[in-house]
mmCIF file of C-alpha atoms and ligand atoms in Angstrom:
data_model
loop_
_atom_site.group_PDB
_atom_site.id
_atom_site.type_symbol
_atom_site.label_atom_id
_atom_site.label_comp_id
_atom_site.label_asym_id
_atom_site.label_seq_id
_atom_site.Cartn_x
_atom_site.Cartn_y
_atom_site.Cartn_z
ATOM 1 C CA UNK A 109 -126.201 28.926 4.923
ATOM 2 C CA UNK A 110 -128.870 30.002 2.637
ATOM 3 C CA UNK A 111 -131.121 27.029 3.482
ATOM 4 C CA UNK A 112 -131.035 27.978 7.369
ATOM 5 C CA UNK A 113 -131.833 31.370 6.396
ATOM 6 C CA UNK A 114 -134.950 30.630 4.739
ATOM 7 C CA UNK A 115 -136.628 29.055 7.803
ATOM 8 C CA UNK A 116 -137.421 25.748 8.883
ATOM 9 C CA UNK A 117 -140.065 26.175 7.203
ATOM 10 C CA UNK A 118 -139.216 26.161 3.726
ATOM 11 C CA UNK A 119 -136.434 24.270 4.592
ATOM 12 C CA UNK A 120 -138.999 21.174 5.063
ATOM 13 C CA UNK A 121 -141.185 22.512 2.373
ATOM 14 C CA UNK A 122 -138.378 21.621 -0.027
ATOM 15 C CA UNK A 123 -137.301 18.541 1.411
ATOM 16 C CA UNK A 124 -140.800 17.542 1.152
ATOM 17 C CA UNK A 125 -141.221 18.174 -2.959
ATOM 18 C CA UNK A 126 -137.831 15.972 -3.592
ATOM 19 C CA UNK A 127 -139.286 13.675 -1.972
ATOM 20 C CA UNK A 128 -142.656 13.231 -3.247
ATOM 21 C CA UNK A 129 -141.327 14.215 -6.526
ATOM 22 C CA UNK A 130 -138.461 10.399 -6.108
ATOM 23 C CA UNK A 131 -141.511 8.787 -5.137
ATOM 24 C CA UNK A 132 -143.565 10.106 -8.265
ATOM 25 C CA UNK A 133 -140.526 9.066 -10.270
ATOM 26 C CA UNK A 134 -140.173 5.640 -8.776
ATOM 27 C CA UNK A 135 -143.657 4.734 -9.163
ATOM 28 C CA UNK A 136 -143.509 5.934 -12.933
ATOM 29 C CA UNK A 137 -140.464 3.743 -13.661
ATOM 30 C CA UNK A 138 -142.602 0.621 -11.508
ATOM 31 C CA UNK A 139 -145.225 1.065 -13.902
ATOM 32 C CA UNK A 140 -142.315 0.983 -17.005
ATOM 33 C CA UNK A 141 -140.885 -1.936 -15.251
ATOM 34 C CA UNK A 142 -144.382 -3.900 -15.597
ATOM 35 C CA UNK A 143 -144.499 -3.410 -19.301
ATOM 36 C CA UNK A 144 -141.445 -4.174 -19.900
ATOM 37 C CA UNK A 145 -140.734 -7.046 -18.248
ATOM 38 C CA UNK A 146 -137.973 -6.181 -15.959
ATOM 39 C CA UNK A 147 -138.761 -8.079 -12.872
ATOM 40 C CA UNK A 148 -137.212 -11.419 -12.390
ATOM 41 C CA UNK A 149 -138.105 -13.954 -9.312
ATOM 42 C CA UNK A 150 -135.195 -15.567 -7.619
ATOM 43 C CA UNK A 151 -135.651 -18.561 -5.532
ATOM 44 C CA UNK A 152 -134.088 -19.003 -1.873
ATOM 45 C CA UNK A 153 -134.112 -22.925 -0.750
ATOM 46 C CA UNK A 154 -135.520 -24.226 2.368
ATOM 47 C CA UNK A 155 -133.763 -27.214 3.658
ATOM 48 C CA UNK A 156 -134.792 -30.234 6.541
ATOM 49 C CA UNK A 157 -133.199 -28.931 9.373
ATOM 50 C CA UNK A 158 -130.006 -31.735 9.045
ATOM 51 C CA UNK A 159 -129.602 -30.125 5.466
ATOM 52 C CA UNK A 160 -130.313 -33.374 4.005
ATOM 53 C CA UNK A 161 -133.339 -32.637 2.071
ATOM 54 C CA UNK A 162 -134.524 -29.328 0.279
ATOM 55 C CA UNK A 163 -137.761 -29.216 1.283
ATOM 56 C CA UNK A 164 -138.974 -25.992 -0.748
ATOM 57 C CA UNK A 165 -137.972 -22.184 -2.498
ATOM 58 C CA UNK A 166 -138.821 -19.308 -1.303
ATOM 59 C CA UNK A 167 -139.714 -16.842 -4.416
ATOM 60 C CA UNK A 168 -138.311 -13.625 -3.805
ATOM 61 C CA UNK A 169 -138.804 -10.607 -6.343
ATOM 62 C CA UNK A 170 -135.569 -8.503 -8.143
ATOM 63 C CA UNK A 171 -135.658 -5.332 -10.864
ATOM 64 C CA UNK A 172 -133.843 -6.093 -13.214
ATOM 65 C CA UNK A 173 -133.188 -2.240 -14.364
ATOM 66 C CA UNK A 174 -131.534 -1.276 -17.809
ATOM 67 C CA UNK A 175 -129.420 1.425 -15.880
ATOM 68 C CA UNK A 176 -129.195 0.553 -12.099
ATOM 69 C CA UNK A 177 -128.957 -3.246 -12.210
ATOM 70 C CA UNK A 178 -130.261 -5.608 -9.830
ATOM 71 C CA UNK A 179 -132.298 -3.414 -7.287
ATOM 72 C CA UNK A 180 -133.303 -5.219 -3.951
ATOM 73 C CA UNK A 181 -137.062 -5.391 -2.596
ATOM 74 C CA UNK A 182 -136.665 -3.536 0.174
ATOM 75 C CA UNK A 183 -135.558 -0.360 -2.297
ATOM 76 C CA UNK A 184 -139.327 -0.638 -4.347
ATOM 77 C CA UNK A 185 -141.612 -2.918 -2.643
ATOM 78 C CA UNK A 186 -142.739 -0.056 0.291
ATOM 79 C CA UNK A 187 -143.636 2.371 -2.847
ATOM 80 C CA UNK A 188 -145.210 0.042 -4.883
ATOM 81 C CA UNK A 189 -147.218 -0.949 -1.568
ATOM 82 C CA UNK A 190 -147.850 3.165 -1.032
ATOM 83 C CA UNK A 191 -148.755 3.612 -4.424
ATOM 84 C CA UNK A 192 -151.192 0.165 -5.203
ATOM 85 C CA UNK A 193 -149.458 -0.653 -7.851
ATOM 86 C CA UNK A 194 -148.482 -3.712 -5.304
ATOM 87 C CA UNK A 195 -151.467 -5.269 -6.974
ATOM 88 C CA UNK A 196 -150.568 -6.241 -10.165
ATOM 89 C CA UNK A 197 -146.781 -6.549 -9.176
ATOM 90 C CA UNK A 198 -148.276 -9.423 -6.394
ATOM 91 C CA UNK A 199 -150.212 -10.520 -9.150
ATOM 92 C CA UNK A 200 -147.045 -10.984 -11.686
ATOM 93 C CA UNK A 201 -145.378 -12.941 -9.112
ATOM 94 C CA UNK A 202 -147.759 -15.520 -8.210
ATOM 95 C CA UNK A 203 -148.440 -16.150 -12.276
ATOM 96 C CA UNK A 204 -144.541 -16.503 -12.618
ATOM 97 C CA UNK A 205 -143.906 -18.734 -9.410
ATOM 98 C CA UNK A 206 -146.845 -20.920 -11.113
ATOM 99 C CA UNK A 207 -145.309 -20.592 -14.982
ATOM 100 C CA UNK A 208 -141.668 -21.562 -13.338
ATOM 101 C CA UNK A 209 -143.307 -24.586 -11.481
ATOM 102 C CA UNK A 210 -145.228 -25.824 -15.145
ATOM 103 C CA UNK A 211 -141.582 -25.257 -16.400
ATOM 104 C CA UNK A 212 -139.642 -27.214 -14.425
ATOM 105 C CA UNK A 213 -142.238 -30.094 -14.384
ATOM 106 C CA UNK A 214 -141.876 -29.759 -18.502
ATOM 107 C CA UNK A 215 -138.180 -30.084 -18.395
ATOM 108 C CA UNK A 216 -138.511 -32.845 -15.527
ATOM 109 C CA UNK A 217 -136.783 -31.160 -12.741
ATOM 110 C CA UNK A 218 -137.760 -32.661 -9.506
ATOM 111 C CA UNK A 219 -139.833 -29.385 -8.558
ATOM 112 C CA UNK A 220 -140.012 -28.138 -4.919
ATOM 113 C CA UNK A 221 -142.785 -26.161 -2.850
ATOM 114 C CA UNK A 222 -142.413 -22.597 -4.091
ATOM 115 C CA UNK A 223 -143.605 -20.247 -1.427
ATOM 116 C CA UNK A 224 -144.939 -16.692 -2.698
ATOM 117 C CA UNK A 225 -144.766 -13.494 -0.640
ATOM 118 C CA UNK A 226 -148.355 -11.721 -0.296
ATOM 119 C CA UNK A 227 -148.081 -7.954 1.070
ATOM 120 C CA UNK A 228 -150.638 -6.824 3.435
ATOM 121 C CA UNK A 229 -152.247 -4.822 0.606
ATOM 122 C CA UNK A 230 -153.400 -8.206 -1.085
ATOM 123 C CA UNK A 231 -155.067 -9.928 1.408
ATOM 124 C CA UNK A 232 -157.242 -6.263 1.305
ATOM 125 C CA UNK A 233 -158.801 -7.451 -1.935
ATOM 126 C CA UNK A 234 -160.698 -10.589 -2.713
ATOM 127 C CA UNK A 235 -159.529 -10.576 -5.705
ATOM 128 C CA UNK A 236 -156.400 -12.279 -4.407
ATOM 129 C CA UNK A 237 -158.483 -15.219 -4.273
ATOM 130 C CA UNK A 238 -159.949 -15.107 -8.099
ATOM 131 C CA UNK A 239 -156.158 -14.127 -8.755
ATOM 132 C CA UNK A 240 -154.935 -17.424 -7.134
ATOM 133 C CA UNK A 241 -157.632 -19.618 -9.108
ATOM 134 C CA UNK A 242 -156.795 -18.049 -12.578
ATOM 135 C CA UNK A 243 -152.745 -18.814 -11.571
ATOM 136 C CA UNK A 244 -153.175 -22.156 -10.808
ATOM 137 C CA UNK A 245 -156.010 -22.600 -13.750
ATOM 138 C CA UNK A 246 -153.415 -21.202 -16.289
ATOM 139 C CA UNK A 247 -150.213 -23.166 -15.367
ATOM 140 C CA UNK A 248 -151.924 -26.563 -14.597
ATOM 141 C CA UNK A 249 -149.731 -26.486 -11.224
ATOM 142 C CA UNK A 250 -150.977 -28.879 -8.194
ATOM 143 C CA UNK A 251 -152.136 -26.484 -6.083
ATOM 144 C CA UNK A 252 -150.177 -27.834 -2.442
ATOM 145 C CA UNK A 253 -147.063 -27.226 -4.621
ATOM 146 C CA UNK A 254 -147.525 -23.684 -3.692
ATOM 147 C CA UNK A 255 -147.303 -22.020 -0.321
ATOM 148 C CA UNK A 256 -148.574 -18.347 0.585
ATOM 149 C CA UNK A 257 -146.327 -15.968 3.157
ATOM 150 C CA UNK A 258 -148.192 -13.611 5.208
ATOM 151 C CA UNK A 259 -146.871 -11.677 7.946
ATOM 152 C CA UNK A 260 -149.015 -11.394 11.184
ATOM 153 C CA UNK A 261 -149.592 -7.989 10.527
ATOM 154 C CA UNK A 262 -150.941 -7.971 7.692
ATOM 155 C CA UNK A 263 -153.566 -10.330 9.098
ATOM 156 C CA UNK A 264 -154.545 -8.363 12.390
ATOM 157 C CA UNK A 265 -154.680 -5.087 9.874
ATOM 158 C CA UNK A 266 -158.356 -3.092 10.371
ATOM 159 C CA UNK A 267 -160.075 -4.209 7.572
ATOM 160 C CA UNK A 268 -159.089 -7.551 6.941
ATOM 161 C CA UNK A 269 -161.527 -10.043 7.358
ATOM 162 C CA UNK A 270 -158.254 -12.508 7.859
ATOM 163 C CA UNK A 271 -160.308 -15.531 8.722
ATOM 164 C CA UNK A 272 -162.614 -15.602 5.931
ATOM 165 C CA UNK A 273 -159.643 -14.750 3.534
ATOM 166 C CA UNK A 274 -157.018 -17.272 4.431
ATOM 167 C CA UNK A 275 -159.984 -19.856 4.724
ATOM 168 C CA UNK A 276 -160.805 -18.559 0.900
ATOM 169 C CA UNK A 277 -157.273 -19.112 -0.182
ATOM 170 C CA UNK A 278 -156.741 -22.664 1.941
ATOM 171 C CA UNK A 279 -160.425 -23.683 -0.062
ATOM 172 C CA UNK A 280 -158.060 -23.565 -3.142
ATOM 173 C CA UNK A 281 -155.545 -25.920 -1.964
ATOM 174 C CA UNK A 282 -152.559 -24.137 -1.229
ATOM 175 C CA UNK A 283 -150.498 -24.573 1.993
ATOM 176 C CA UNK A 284 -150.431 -20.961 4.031
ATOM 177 C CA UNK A 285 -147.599 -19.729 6.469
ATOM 178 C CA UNK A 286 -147.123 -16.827 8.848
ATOM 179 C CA UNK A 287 -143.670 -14.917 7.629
ATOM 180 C CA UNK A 288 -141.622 -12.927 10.725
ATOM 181 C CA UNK A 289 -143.048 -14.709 13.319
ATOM 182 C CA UNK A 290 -142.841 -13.017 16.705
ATOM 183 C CA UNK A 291 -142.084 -9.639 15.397
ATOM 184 C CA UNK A 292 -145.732 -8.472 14.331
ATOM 185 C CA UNK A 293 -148.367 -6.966 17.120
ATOM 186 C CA UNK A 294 -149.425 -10.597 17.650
ATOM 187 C CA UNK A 295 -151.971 -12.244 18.863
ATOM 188 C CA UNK A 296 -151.504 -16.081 19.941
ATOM 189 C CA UNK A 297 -155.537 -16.754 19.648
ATOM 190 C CA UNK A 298 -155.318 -16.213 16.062
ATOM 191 C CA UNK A 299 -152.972 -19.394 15.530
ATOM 192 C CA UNK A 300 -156.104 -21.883 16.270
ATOM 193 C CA UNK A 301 -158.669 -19.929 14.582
ATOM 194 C CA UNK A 302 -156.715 -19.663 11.319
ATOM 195 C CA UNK A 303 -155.996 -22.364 8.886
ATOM 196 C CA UNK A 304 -152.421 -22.326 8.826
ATOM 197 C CA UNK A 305 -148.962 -24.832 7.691
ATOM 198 C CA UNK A 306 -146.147 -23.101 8.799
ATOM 199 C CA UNK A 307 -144.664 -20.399 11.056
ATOM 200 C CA UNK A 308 -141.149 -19.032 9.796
ATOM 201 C CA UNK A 309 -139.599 -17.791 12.974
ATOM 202 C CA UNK A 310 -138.560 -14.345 12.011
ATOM 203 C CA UNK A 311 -134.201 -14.049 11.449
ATOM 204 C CA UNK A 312 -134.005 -11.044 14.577
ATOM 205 C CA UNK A 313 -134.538 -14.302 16.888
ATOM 206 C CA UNK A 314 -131.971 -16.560 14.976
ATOM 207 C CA UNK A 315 -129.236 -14.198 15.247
ATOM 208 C CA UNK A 316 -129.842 -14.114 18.584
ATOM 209 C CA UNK A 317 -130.443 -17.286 18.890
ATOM 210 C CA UNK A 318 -126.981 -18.242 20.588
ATOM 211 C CA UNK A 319 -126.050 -14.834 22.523
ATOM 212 C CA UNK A 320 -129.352 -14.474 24.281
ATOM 213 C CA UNK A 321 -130.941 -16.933 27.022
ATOM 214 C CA UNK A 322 -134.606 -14.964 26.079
ATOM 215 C CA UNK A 323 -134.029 -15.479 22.290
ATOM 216 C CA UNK A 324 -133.532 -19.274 22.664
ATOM 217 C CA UNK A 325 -136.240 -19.515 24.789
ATOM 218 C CA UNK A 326 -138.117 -17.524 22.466
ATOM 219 C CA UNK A 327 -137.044 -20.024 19.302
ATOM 220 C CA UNK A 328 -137.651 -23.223 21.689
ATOM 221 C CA UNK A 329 -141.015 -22.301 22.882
ATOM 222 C CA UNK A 330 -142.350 -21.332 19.143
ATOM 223 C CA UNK A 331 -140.743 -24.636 17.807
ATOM 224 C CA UNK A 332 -143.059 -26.597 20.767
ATOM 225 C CA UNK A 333 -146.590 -24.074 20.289
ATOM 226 C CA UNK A 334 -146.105 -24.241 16.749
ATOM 227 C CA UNK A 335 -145.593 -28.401 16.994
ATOM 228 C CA UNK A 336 -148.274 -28.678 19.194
ATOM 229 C CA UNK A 337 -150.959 -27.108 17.259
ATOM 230 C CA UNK A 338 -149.901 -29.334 14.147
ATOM 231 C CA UNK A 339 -147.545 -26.855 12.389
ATOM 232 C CA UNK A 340 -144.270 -27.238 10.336
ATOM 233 C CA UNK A 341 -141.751 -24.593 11.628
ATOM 234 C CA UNK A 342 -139.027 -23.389 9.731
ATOM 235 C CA UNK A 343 -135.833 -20.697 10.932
ATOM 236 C CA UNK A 344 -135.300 -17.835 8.897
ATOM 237 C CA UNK A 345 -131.698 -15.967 8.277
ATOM 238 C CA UNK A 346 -129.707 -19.173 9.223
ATOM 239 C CA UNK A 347 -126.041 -18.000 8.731
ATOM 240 C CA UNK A 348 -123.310 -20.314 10.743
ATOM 241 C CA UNK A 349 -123.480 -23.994 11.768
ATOM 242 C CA UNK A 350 -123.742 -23.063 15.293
ATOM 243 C CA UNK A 351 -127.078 -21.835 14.606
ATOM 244 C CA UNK A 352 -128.127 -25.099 12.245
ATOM 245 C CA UNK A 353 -126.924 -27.056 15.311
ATOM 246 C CA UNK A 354 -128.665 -25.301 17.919
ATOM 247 C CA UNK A 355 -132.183 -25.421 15.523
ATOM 248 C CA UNK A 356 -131.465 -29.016 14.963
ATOM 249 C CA UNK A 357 -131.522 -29.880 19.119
ATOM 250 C CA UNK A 358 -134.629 -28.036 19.020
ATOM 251 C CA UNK A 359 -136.642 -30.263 16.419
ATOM 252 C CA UNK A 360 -137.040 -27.442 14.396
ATOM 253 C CA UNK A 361 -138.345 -28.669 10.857
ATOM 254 C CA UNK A 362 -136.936 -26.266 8.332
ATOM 255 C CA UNK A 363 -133.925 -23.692 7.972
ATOM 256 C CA UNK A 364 -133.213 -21.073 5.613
ATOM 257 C CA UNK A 365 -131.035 -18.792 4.960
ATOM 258 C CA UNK A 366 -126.906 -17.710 3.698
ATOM 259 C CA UNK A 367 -125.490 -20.654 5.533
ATOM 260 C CA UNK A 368 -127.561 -23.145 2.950
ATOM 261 C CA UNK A 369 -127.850 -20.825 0.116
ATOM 262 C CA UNK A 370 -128.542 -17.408 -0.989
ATOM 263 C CA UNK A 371 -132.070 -16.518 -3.364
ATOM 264 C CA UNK A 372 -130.511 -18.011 -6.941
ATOM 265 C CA UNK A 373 -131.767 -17.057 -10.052
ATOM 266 C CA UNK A 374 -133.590 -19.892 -11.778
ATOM 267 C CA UNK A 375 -130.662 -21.419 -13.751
ATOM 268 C CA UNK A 376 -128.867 -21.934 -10.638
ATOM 269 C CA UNK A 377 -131.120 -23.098 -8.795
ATOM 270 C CA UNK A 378 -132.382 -25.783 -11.497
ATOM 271 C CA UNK A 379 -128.698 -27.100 -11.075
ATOM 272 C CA UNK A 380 -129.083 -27.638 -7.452
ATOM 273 C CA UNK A 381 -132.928 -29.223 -7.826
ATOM 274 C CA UNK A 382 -131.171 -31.299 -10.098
ATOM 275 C CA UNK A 383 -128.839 -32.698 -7.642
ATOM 276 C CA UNK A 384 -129.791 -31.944 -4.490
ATOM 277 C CA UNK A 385 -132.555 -34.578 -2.707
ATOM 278 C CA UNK A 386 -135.771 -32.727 -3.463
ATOM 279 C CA UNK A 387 -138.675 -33.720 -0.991
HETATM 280 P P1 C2E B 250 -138.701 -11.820 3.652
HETATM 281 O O1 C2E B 250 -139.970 -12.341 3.069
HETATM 282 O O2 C2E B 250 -138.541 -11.907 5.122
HETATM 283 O O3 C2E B 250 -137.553 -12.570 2.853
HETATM 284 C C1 C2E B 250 -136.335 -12.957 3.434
HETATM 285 C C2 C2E B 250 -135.242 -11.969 3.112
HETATM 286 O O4 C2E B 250 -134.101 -12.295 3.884
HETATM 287 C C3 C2E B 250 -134.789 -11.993 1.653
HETATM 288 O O5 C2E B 250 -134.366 -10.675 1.305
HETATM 289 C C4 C2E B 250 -133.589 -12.938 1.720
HETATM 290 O O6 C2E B 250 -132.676 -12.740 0.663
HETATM 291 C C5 C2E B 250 -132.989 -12.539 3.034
HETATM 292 N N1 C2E B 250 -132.189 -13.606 3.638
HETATM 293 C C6 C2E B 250 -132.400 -14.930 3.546
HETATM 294 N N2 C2E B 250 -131.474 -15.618 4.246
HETATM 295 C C7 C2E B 250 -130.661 -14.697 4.812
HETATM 296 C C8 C2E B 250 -129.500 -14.779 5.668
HETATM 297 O O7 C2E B 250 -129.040 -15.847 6.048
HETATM 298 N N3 C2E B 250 -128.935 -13.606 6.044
HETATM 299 C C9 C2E B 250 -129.432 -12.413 5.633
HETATM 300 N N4 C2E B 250 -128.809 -11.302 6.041
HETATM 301 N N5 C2E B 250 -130.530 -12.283 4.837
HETATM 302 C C10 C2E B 250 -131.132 -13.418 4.433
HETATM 303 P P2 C2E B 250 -134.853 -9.973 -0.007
HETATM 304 O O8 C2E B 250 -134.943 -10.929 -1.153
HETATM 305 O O9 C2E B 250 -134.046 -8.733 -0.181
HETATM 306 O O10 C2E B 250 -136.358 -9.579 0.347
HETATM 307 C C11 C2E B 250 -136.630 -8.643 1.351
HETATM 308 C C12 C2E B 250 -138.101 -8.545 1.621
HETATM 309 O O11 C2E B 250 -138.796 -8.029 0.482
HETATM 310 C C13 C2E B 250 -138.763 -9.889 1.904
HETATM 311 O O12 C2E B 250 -138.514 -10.263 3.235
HETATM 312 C C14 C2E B 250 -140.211 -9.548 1.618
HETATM 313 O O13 C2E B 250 -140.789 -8.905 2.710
HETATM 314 C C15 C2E B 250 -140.104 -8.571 0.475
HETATM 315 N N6 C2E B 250 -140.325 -9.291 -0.796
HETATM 316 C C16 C2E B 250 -139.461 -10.007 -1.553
HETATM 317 N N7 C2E B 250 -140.087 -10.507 -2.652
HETATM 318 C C17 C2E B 250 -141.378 -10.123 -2.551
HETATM 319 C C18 C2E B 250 -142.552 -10.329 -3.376
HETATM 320 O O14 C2E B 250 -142.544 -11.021 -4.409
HETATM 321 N N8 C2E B 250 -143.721 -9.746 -2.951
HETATM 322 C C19 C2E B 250 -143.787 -9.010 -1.788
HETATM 323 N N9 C2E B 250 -144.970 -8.465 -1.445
HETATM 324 N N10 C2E B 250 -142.723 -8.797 -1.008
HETATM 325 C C20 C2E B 250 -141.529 -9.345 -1.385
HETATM 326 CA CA1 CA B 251 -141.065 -14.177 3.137
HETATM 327 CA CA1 CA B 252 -139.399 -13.463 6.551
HETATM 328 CA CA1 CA B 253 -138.370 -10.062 6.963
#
């Protein structure tokens, strides 16, 4: 009662200060987290379409937090993105994906491609590109052993010189692919100008991929555009055999998702790489 009595105004006012006062919060304990070491990259396989061969990893970031436990992208990635600090988090992952490659190659563990996620926020800087070199100078990877994820629109973003950059990044050697396909504000002309690998047809269009005519035509004709202009294209969010099936009569290349395996941490998946046919 009291609340309504104060006025909408206030009312927002209020609701307003928790809320910029969580995010202040989070972003302080984001910056703890980076000193002390509490993120942790799991690794999600990608598999030949049949599910014969695991064909690369997907490196996805957890926070490891002393209190909370395991907290999920989605909870901190749009802050740290909001508050820059997406910089040097972007910047720990790509020197651990690298590390965890020189690792396993140490230990002689037939090492897949490791694909990184890069947030629109990234592909603002250049430094991305110095960031990249000093990665792959420090850990001695080969650098087609690692893949870059960008979403569409992060690359038609004001601002971004997206040409230039991916052509900056592909000058270093790695292999670049366009994450959620079909859900950004896209723009088919961009597919021939930019120097791409692999489109990873968003999961929306998988789940659908059986109950709706549109989404299968959706999933077919990507799987022929993407073919057609030289690309490897992979399914995202694969969850029942139906759906494997139905990718598999469409010659698409790659599948991920539950069906295959969930993101492992690294000790799990080393036991897989171990006896699973690594390509
Ligand atoms: P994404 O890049 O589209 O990653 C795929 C997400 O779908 C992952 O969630 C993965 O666990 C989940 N997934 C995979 N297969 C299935 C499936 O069969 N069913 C269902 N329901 N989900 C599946 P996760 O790890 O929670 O990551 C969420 C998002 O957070 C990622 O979406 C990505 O946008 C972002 N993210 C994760 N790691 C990083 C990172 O290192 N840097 C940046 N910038 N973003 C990251
Ligand atoms: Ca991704
Ligand atoms: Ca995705
Ligand atoms: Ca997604």
């Amino acid at each position: 009662r009291a609340k309504e009595q104060r006025g909408s105004l206030s009312f927002f006012s209020d609701d307003m200060t928790v809320a910029v006062q969580q995010r202040l919060a989070m972003e302080q304990s984001l910056r703890q987290a980076l000193e002390r070491q509490e993120f942790c990259l799991y690794y999600q396989p990608q598999w030949s379409t049949d599910g014969g061969h695991l064909t690369g990893v997907e490196a996805l970031i957890r926070w490891q937090h002393p209190d909370r436990g395991m907290i999920p992208p989605a909870a901190f990635i749009p802050v740290a993105e909001q508050s820059g600090l997406i910089g040097q988090i972007g910047r720990w992952v790509l020197q651990e994906a690298c590390r965890q490659v020189a690792r396993w190659q140490a230990a002689g563990v037939p090492v897949p491609r490791v694909a990184v996620n890069v947030s629109p926020q990234q592909l603002h800087y250049h430094s991305l590109v110095d960031e990249l070199a000093a990665a792959l100078e420090e850990s001695g990877i080969e650098p087609e052993r690692l893949e870059l994820e960008v979403t569409e629109s992060a690359l038609m973003s004001p601002g971004v010189n997206a040409e230039d950059m991916l052509q900056a990044l592909r000058e270093q050697g790695v292999r670049l692919a366009i994450d959620d396909f079909g859900t950004g504000y896209s723009s088919l002309a961009y597919l021939k100008r930019f120097p791409l690998d692999l489109l990873k047809i968003d999961k929306s269009f998988t789940d659908d991929l059986l109950g709706s005519k549109e989404a299968h035509a959706i999933v077919e004709t990507i799987i022929l555009l993407g073919h057609r202009l030289g690309l490897d294209v992979l399914a995202e969010g694969v969850e029942t055999p139906a759906q494997q099936q139905a990718l598999e009569q469409l010659a698409c290349d790659h599948i991920q998702g539950y069906l295959m395996s969930r993101p492992l941490p690294v000790v799990e998946l080393e036991r897989l790489l171990r006896d699973a046919h690594v390509d």
